[in-house]
């Protein structure tokens, strides 16, 4: 399967703990995105990388959130000191540099209890 | 401020009939539109897209129509099949924003036998 891969698919954590999600984009896609989706809403943009450079961050991405893409391939999204409001599906997506279409992974569900 | 709106949260259609899903947008800078289909607990799957220089794009059973003056687009599915039952998201982007997408809140389509 050469689609966007995310891990873990589900994570339950206690409030205050740190969590990290990993995303492996489609091979040779140099753009990588993180989105968040809550119940009843569409996906909301969080941040975007072109190769290893993080070029844009949404104001939704508080200081507790950090994303990296150290070698321009896979990416990680870390949430520190999780809060119940962080419970959501975190979606990773990728696209070619000149492509208009972005392709999503299956998402990582986070539940903060 | 919801720049992409899907005002119908749900739609029920009989198998074999046409499904029409609607989407309105407010930002005239949007120049590329996409439709995604989403099953529960999975990431969005790309269906079809349209550039603002066109008013129609067709791919098999799926056709997207764009009315720029009305800032309205619609997705037609003909004939509808039970496997089409899912949540459909309309998304829009602005040239130069590196494919960052703004999503609507989705319409749940139920295709009945």
mmCIF file of C-alpha atoms in Angstrom:
data_model
loop_
_atom_site.group_PDB
_atom_site.id
_atom_site.type_symbol
_atom_site.label_atom_id
_atom_site.label_comp_id
_atom_site.label_asym_id
_atom_site.label_seq_id
_atom_site.Cartn_x
_atom_site.Cartn_y
_atom_site.Cartn_z
ATOM 1 C CA UNK A 1 0.000 0.000 0.000
ATOM 2 C CA UNK A 2 1.530 3.309 -1.028
ATOM 3 C CA UNK A 3 -1.026 5.604 0.582
ATOM 4 C CA UNK A 4 -0.555 7.951 3.525
ATOM 5 C CA UNK A 5 0.087 5.921 6.652
ATOM 6 C CA UNK A 6 -0.601 7.042 10.228
ATOM 7 C CA UNK A 7 0.299 5.494 13.544
ATOM 8 C CA UNK A 8 -1.202 4.816 16.015
ATOM 9 C CA UNK A 9 -4.757 4.641 14.734
ATOM 10 C CA UNK A 10 -6.185 5.044 18.208
ATOM 11 C CA UNK A 11 -4.762 6.502 21.385
ATOM 12 C CA UNK A 12 -6.389 6.920 24.777
ATOM 13 C CA UNK A 13 -4.433 9.025 27.214
ATOM 14 C CA UNK A 14 -4.919 10.674 30.566
ATOM 15 C CA UNK A 15 -5.152 14.425 30.781
ATOM 16 C CA UNK A 16 -1.733 15.957 31.202
ATOM 17 C CA UNK A 17 0.169 13.231 29.383
ATOM 18 C CA UNK A 18 2.105 13.764 26.170
ATOM 19 C CA UNK A 19 1.223 11.952 22.945
ATOM 20 C CA UNK A 20 2.971 11.641 19.593
ATOM 21 C CA UNK A 21 1.538 10.674 16.227
ATOM 22 C CA UNK A 22 3.527 9.611 13.204
ATOM 23 C CA UNK A 23 2.716 10.093 9.546
ATOM 24 C CA UNK A 24 4.383 8.541 6.506
ATOM 25 C CA UNK A 25 3.296 10.370 3.339
ATOM 26 C CA UNK A 26 2.991 8.995 -0.151
ATOM 27 C CA UNK A 27 6.459 8.459 -1.587
ATOM 28 C CA UNK A 28 7.868 11.475 -3.388
ATOM 29 C CA UNK A 29 5.155 13.791 -2.096
ATOM 30 C CA UNK A 30 7.110 16.759 -0.825
ATOM 31 C CA UNK A 31 4.174 18.470 0.868
ATOM 32 C CA UNK A 32 2.760 17.152 4.117
ATOM 33 C CA UNK A 33 -0.193 18.482 6.086
ATOM 34 C CA UNK A 34 -1.754 17.939 9.475
ATOM 35 C CA UNK A 35 -5.463 18.490 9.990
ATOM 36 C CA UNK A 36 -7.754 17.966 12.959
ATOM 37 C CA UNK A 37 -11.357 16.852 12.818
ATOM 38 C CA UNK A 38 -13.873 16.958 15.641
ATOM 39 C CA UNK A 39 -17.368 15.505 15.671
ATOM 40 C CA UNK A 40 -19.755 17.228 13.287
ATOM 41 C CA UNK A 41 -17.060 19.377 11.731
ATOM 42 C CA UNK A 42 -14.941 19.187 8.630
ATOM 43 C CA UNK A 43 -11.177 18.798 8.877
ATOM 44 C CA UNK A 44 -9.385 21.939 10.038
ATOM 45 C CA UNK A 45 -5.898 22.846 8.857
ATOM 46 C CA UNK A 46 -3.176 22.725 11.500
ATOM 47 C CA UNK A 47 0.178 22.939 9.756
ATOM 48 C CA UNK A 48 2.029 22.238 6.533
ATOM 49 C CA UNK A 49 5.555 21.213 5.482
ATOM 50 C CA UNK A 50 7.332 21.527 2.208
ATOM 51 C CA UNK A 51 10.113 18.971 2.464
ATOM 52 C CA UNK A 52 11.543 19.510 5.967
ATOM 53 C CA UNK A 53 10.499 23.136 6.284
ATOM 54 C CA UNK A 54 7.383 23.964 8.295
ATOM 55 C CA UNK A 55 5.936 26.793 6.222
ATOM 56 C CA UNK A 56 2.629 27.536 7.864
ATOM 57 C CA UNK A 57 0.931 26.987 11.188
ATOM 58 C CA UNK A 58 -2.691 27.633 12.056
ATOM 59 C CA UNK A 59 -3.572 29.607 15.144
ATOM 60 C CA UNK A 60 -5.329 26.390 16.204
ATOM 61 C CA UNK A 61 -1.857 24.996 16.852
ATOM 62 C CA UNK A 62 -1.210 26.119 20.414
ATOM 63 C CA UNK A 63 2.195 26.083 22.093
ATOM 64 C CA UNK A 64 1.466 22.581 23.354
ATOM 65 C CA UNK A 65 1.528 21.277 19.801
ATOM 66 C CA UNK A 66 4.707 20.715 17.832
ATOM 67 C CA UNK A 67 5.217 19.098 14.465
ATOM 68 C CA UNK A 68 8.419 18.025 12.785
ATOM 69 C CA UNK A 69 9.521 16.540 9.516
ATOM 70 C CA UNK A 70 13.248 16.176 10.092
ATOM 71 C CA UNK A 71 14.345 14.515 6.868
ATOM 72 C CA UNK A 72 11.557 15.620 4.602
ATOM 73 C CA UNK A 73 9.934 12.204 4.705
ATOM 74 C CA UNK A 74 7.860 11.118 7.719
ATOM 75 C CA UNK A 75 6.422 13.618 10.178
ATOM 76 C CA UNK A 76 5.506 13.592 13.857
ATOM 77 C CA UNK A 77 2.877 15.605 15.691
ATOM 78 C CA UNK A 78 3.372 15.869 19.443
ATOM 79 C CA UNK A 79 0.819 17.186 21.892
ATOM 80 C CA UNK A 80 2.155 18.040 25.328
ATOM 81 C CA UNK A 81 0.081 18.215 28.512
ATOM 82 C CA UNK A 82 -3.023 16.948 26.737
ATOM 83 C CA UNK A 83 -6.411 18.440 27.570
ATOM 84 C CA UNK A 84 -9.862 16.974 27.030
ATOM 85 C CA UNK A 85 -10.435 19.495 24.254
ATOM 86 C CA UNK A 86 -7.629 17.854 22.300
ATOM 87 C CA UNK A 87 -9.797 14.782 21.746
ATOM 88 C CA UNK A 88 -10.229 14.570 17.969
ATOM 89 C CA UNK A 89 -9.121 12.738 14.876
ATOM 90 C CA UNK A 90 -5.729 13.931 13.680
ATOM 91 C CA UNK A 91 -5.371 13.588 9.939
ATOM 92 C CA UNK A 92 -2.192 13.621 7.938
ATOM 93 C CA UNK A 93 -2.202 14.317 4.202
ATOM 94 C CA UNK A 94 0.322 14.742 1.443
ATOM 95 C CA UNK A 95 0.534 16.149 -2.059
ATOM 96 C CA UNK A 96 2.982 16.609 -4.888
ATOM 97 C CA UNK A 97 4.630 19.974 -5.128
ATOM 98 C CA UNK A 98 2.557 21.083 -8.062
ATOM 99 C CA UNK A 99 -0.523 19.036 -7.285
ATOM 100 C CA UNK A 100 -3.860 20.521 -6.386
ATOM 101 C CA UNK A 101 -5.147 17.387 -4.722
ATOM 102 C CA UNK A 102 -4.128 16.294 -1.275
ATOM 103 C CA UNK A 103 -4.494 12.706 -0.148
ATOM 104 C CA UNK A 104 -5.382 11.839 3.413
ATOM 105 C CA UNK A 105 -4.357 9.032 5.679
ATOM 106 C CA UNK A 106 -6.826 7.094 7.784
ATOM 107 C CA UNK A 107 -6.332 9.332 10.784
ATOM 108 C CA UNK A 108 -5.283 8.920 14.387
ATOM 109 C CA UNK A 109 -8.051 9.070 16.955
ATOM 110 C CA UNK A 110 -7.102 10.717 20.228
ATOM 111 C CA UNK A 111 -9.254 10.405 23.325
ATOM 112 C CA UNK A 112 -8.151 12.336 26.400
ATOM 113 C CA UNK A 113 -9.759 11.102 29.610
ATOM 114 C CA UNK B 1 -16.519 32.399 10.015
ATOM 115 C CA UNK B 2 -17.529 29.411 7.907
ATOM 116 C CA UNK B 3 -16.186 30.144 4.435
ATOM 117 C CA UNK B 4 -17.390 26.836 2.995
ATOM 118 C CA UNK B 5 -20.914 25.809 3.886
ATOM 119 C CA UNK B 6 -22.826 22.608 3.433
ATOM 120 C CA UNK B 7 -26.275 23.504 4.671
ATOM 121 C CA UNK B 8 -27.792 20.045 4.444
ATOM 122 C CA UNK B 9 -26.445 17.852 7.230
ATOM 123 C CA UNK B 10 -28.070 14.774 5.759
ATOM 124 C CA UNK B 11 -29.662 13.413 2.603
ATOM 125 C CA UNK B 12 -31.494 10.175 1.908
ATOM 126 C CA UNK B 13 -31.807 8.850 -1.647
ATOM 127 C CA UNK B 14 -33.117 5.630 -3.110
ATOM 128 C CA UNK B 15 -30.716 3.306 -4.846
ATOM 129 C CA UNK B 16 -30.528 4.060 -8.571
ATOM 130 C CA UNK B 17 -31.695 7.650 -8.193
ATOM 131 C CA UNK B 18 -29.613 10.801 -8.406
ATOM 132 C CA UNK B 19 -27.945 12.232 -5.306
ATOM 133 C CA UNK B 20 -27.266 15.965 -5.329
ATOM 134 C CA UNK B 21 -25.038 17.402 -2.640
ATOM 135 C CA UNK B 22 -24.660 21.153 -2.399
ATOM 136 C CA UNK B 23 -21.931 23.469 -1.218
ATOM 137 C CA UNK B 24 -21.724 27.262 -0.953
ATOM 138 C CA UNK B 25 -18.665 29.392 -0.372
ATOM 139 C CA UNK B 26 -18.143 33.000 0.569
ATOM 140 C CA UNK B 27 -14.512 33.672 -0.313
ATOM 141 C CA UNK B 28 -14.231 34.745 -3.957
ATOM 142 C CA UNK B 29 -10.497 34.014 -3.847
ATOM 143 C CA UNK B 30 -11.149 30.259 -3.832
ATOM 144 C CA UNK B 31 -10.144 28.885 -7.218
ATOM 145 C CA UNK B 32 -10.071 25.117 -6.804
ATOM 146 C CA UNK B 33 -12.717 22.893 -5.290
ATOM 147 C CA UNK B 34 -12.700 19.285 -4.224
ATOM 148 C CA UNK B 35 -15.125 16.699 -2.922
ATOM 149 C CA UNK B 36 -14.093 14.068 -0.425
ATOM 150 C CA UNK B 37 -15.986 11.051 0.836
ATOM 151 C CA UNK B 38 -15.524 9.816 4.376
ATOM 152 C CA UNK B 39 -16.533 6.614 6.089
ATOM 153 C CA UNK B 40 -16.652 6.474 9.902
ATOM 154 C CA UNK B 41 -13.250 6.155 11.571
ATOM 155 C CA UNK B 42 -11.412 6.593 8.265
ATOM 156 C CA UNK B 43 -9.711 9.510 6.593
ATOM 157 C CA UNK B 44 -11.345 11.437 3.738
ATOM 158 C CA UNK B 45 -11.001 9.890 0.289
ATOM 159 C CA UNK B 46 -10.631 12.183 -2.709
ATOM 160 C CA UNK B 47 -13.504 11.904 -5.198
ATOM 161 C CA UNK B 48 -13.444 14.658 -7.779
ATOM 162 C CA UNK B 49 -12.292 18.238 -8.201
ATOM 163 C CA UNK B 50 -12.904 21.273 -10.368
ATOM 164 C CA UNK B 51 -10.932 24.360 -11.219
ATOM 165 C CA UNK B 52 -12.610 27.748 -11.253
ATOM 166 C CA UNK B 53 -11.951 28.035 -14.994
ATOM 167 C CA UNK B 54 -14.433 25.236 -15.600
ATOM 168 C CA UNK B 55 -18.102 24.855 -14.789
ATOM 169 C CA UNK B 56 -18.352 21.087 -14.973
ATOM 170 C CA UNK B 57 -16.160 18.073 -14.404
ATOM 171 C CA UNK B 58 -17.257 14.488 -14.793
ATOM 172 C CA UNK B 59 -15.722 11.224 -13.621
ATOM 173 C CA UNK B 60 -17.838 8.132 -14.053
ATOM 174 C CA UNK B 61 -20.916 8.379 -11.854
ATOM 175 C CA UNK B 62 -19.702 11.628 -10.281
ATOM 176 C CA UNK B 63 -20.153 15.095 -11.751
ATOM 177 C CA UNK B 64 -19.283 18.370 -10.098
ATOM 178 C CA UNK B 65 -20.860 21.622 -11.233
ATOM 179 C CA UNK B 66 -19.510 25.054 -10.367
ATOM 180 C CA UNK B 67 -21.494 28.286 -10.518
ATOM 181 C CA UNK B 68 -18.979 31.014 -9.747
ATOM 182 C CA UNK B 69 -21.430 33.886 -9.866
ATOM 183 C CA UNK B 70 -23.556 32.192 -7.217
ATOM 184 C CA UNK B 71 -20.504 30.872 -5.345
ATOM 185 C CA UNK B 72 -22.113 27.469 -5.416
ATOM 186 C CA UNK B 73 -21.043 23.995 -6.365
ATOM 187 C CA UNK B 74 -22.801 20.687 -6.387
ATOM 188 C CA UNK B 75 -21.884 17.025 -6.615
ATOM 189 C CA UNK B 76 -24.166 14.736 -8.581
ATOM 190 C CA UNK B 77 -23.983 10.978 -8.156
ATOM 191 C CA UNK B 78 -25.850 8.954 -10.764
ATOM 192 C CA UNK B 79 -26.930 6.265 -10.213
ATOM 193 C CA UNK B 80 -26.626 6.214 -6.437
ATOM 194 C CA UNK B 81 -25.469 2.943 -4.892
ATOM 195 C CA UNK B 82 -25.636 1.698 -1.284
ATOM 196 C CA UNK B 83 -21.824 1.871 -1.109
ATOM 197 C CA UNK B 84 -22.083 5.618 -1.651
ATOM 198 C CA UNK B 85 -23.503 5.990 1.858
ATOM 199 C CA UNK B 86 -20.946 8.141 3.665
ATOM 200 C CA UNK B 87 -20.259 11.724 4.701
ATOM 201 C CA UNK B 88 -19.310 13.999 1.805
ATOM 202 C CA UNK B 89 -17.129 17.050 2.358
ATOM 203 C CA UNK B 90 -16.728 19.967 0.042
ATOM 204 C CA UNK B 91 -13.341 21.700 0.213
ATOM 205 C CA UNK B 92 -11.847 24.803 -1.371
ATOM 206 C CA UNK B 93 -8.413 26.337 -1.771
ATOM 207 C CA UNK B 94 -6.790 29.548 -2.921
ATOM 208 C CA UNK B 95 -3.940 29.574 -5.422
ATOM 209 C CA UNK B 96 -0.657 30.172 -3.683
ATOM 210 C CA UNK B 97 -1.725 28.647 -0.393
ATOM 211 C CA UNK B 98 0.015 25.377 -1.152
ATOM 212 C CA UNK B 99 -3.149 23.308 -1.347
ATOM 213 C CA UNK B 100 -4.278 24.280 2.143
ATOM 214 C CA UNK B 101 -7.926 23.326 2.091
ATOM 215 C CA UNK B 102 -10.936 24.851 3.810
ATOM 216 C CA UNK B 103 -13.649 22.263 4.413
ATOM 217 C CA UNK B 104 -17.382 22.416 4.870
ATOM 218 C CA UNK B 105 -19.073 20.576 7.713
ATOM 219 C CA UNK B 106 -20.167 17.664 5.550
ATOM 220 C CA UNK B 107 -23.399 16.064 4.346
ATOM 221 C CA UNK B 108 -24.277 12.535 5.373
ATOM 222 C CA UNK B 109 -25.677 10.626 2.396
ATOM 223 C CA UNK B 110 -27.770 7.537 2.992
ATOM 224 C CA UNK B 111 -28.605 5.458 -0.064
ATOM 225 C CA UNK B 112 -31.519 3.177 0.662
ATOM 226 C CA UNK B 113 -32.518 -0.020 -1.100
#
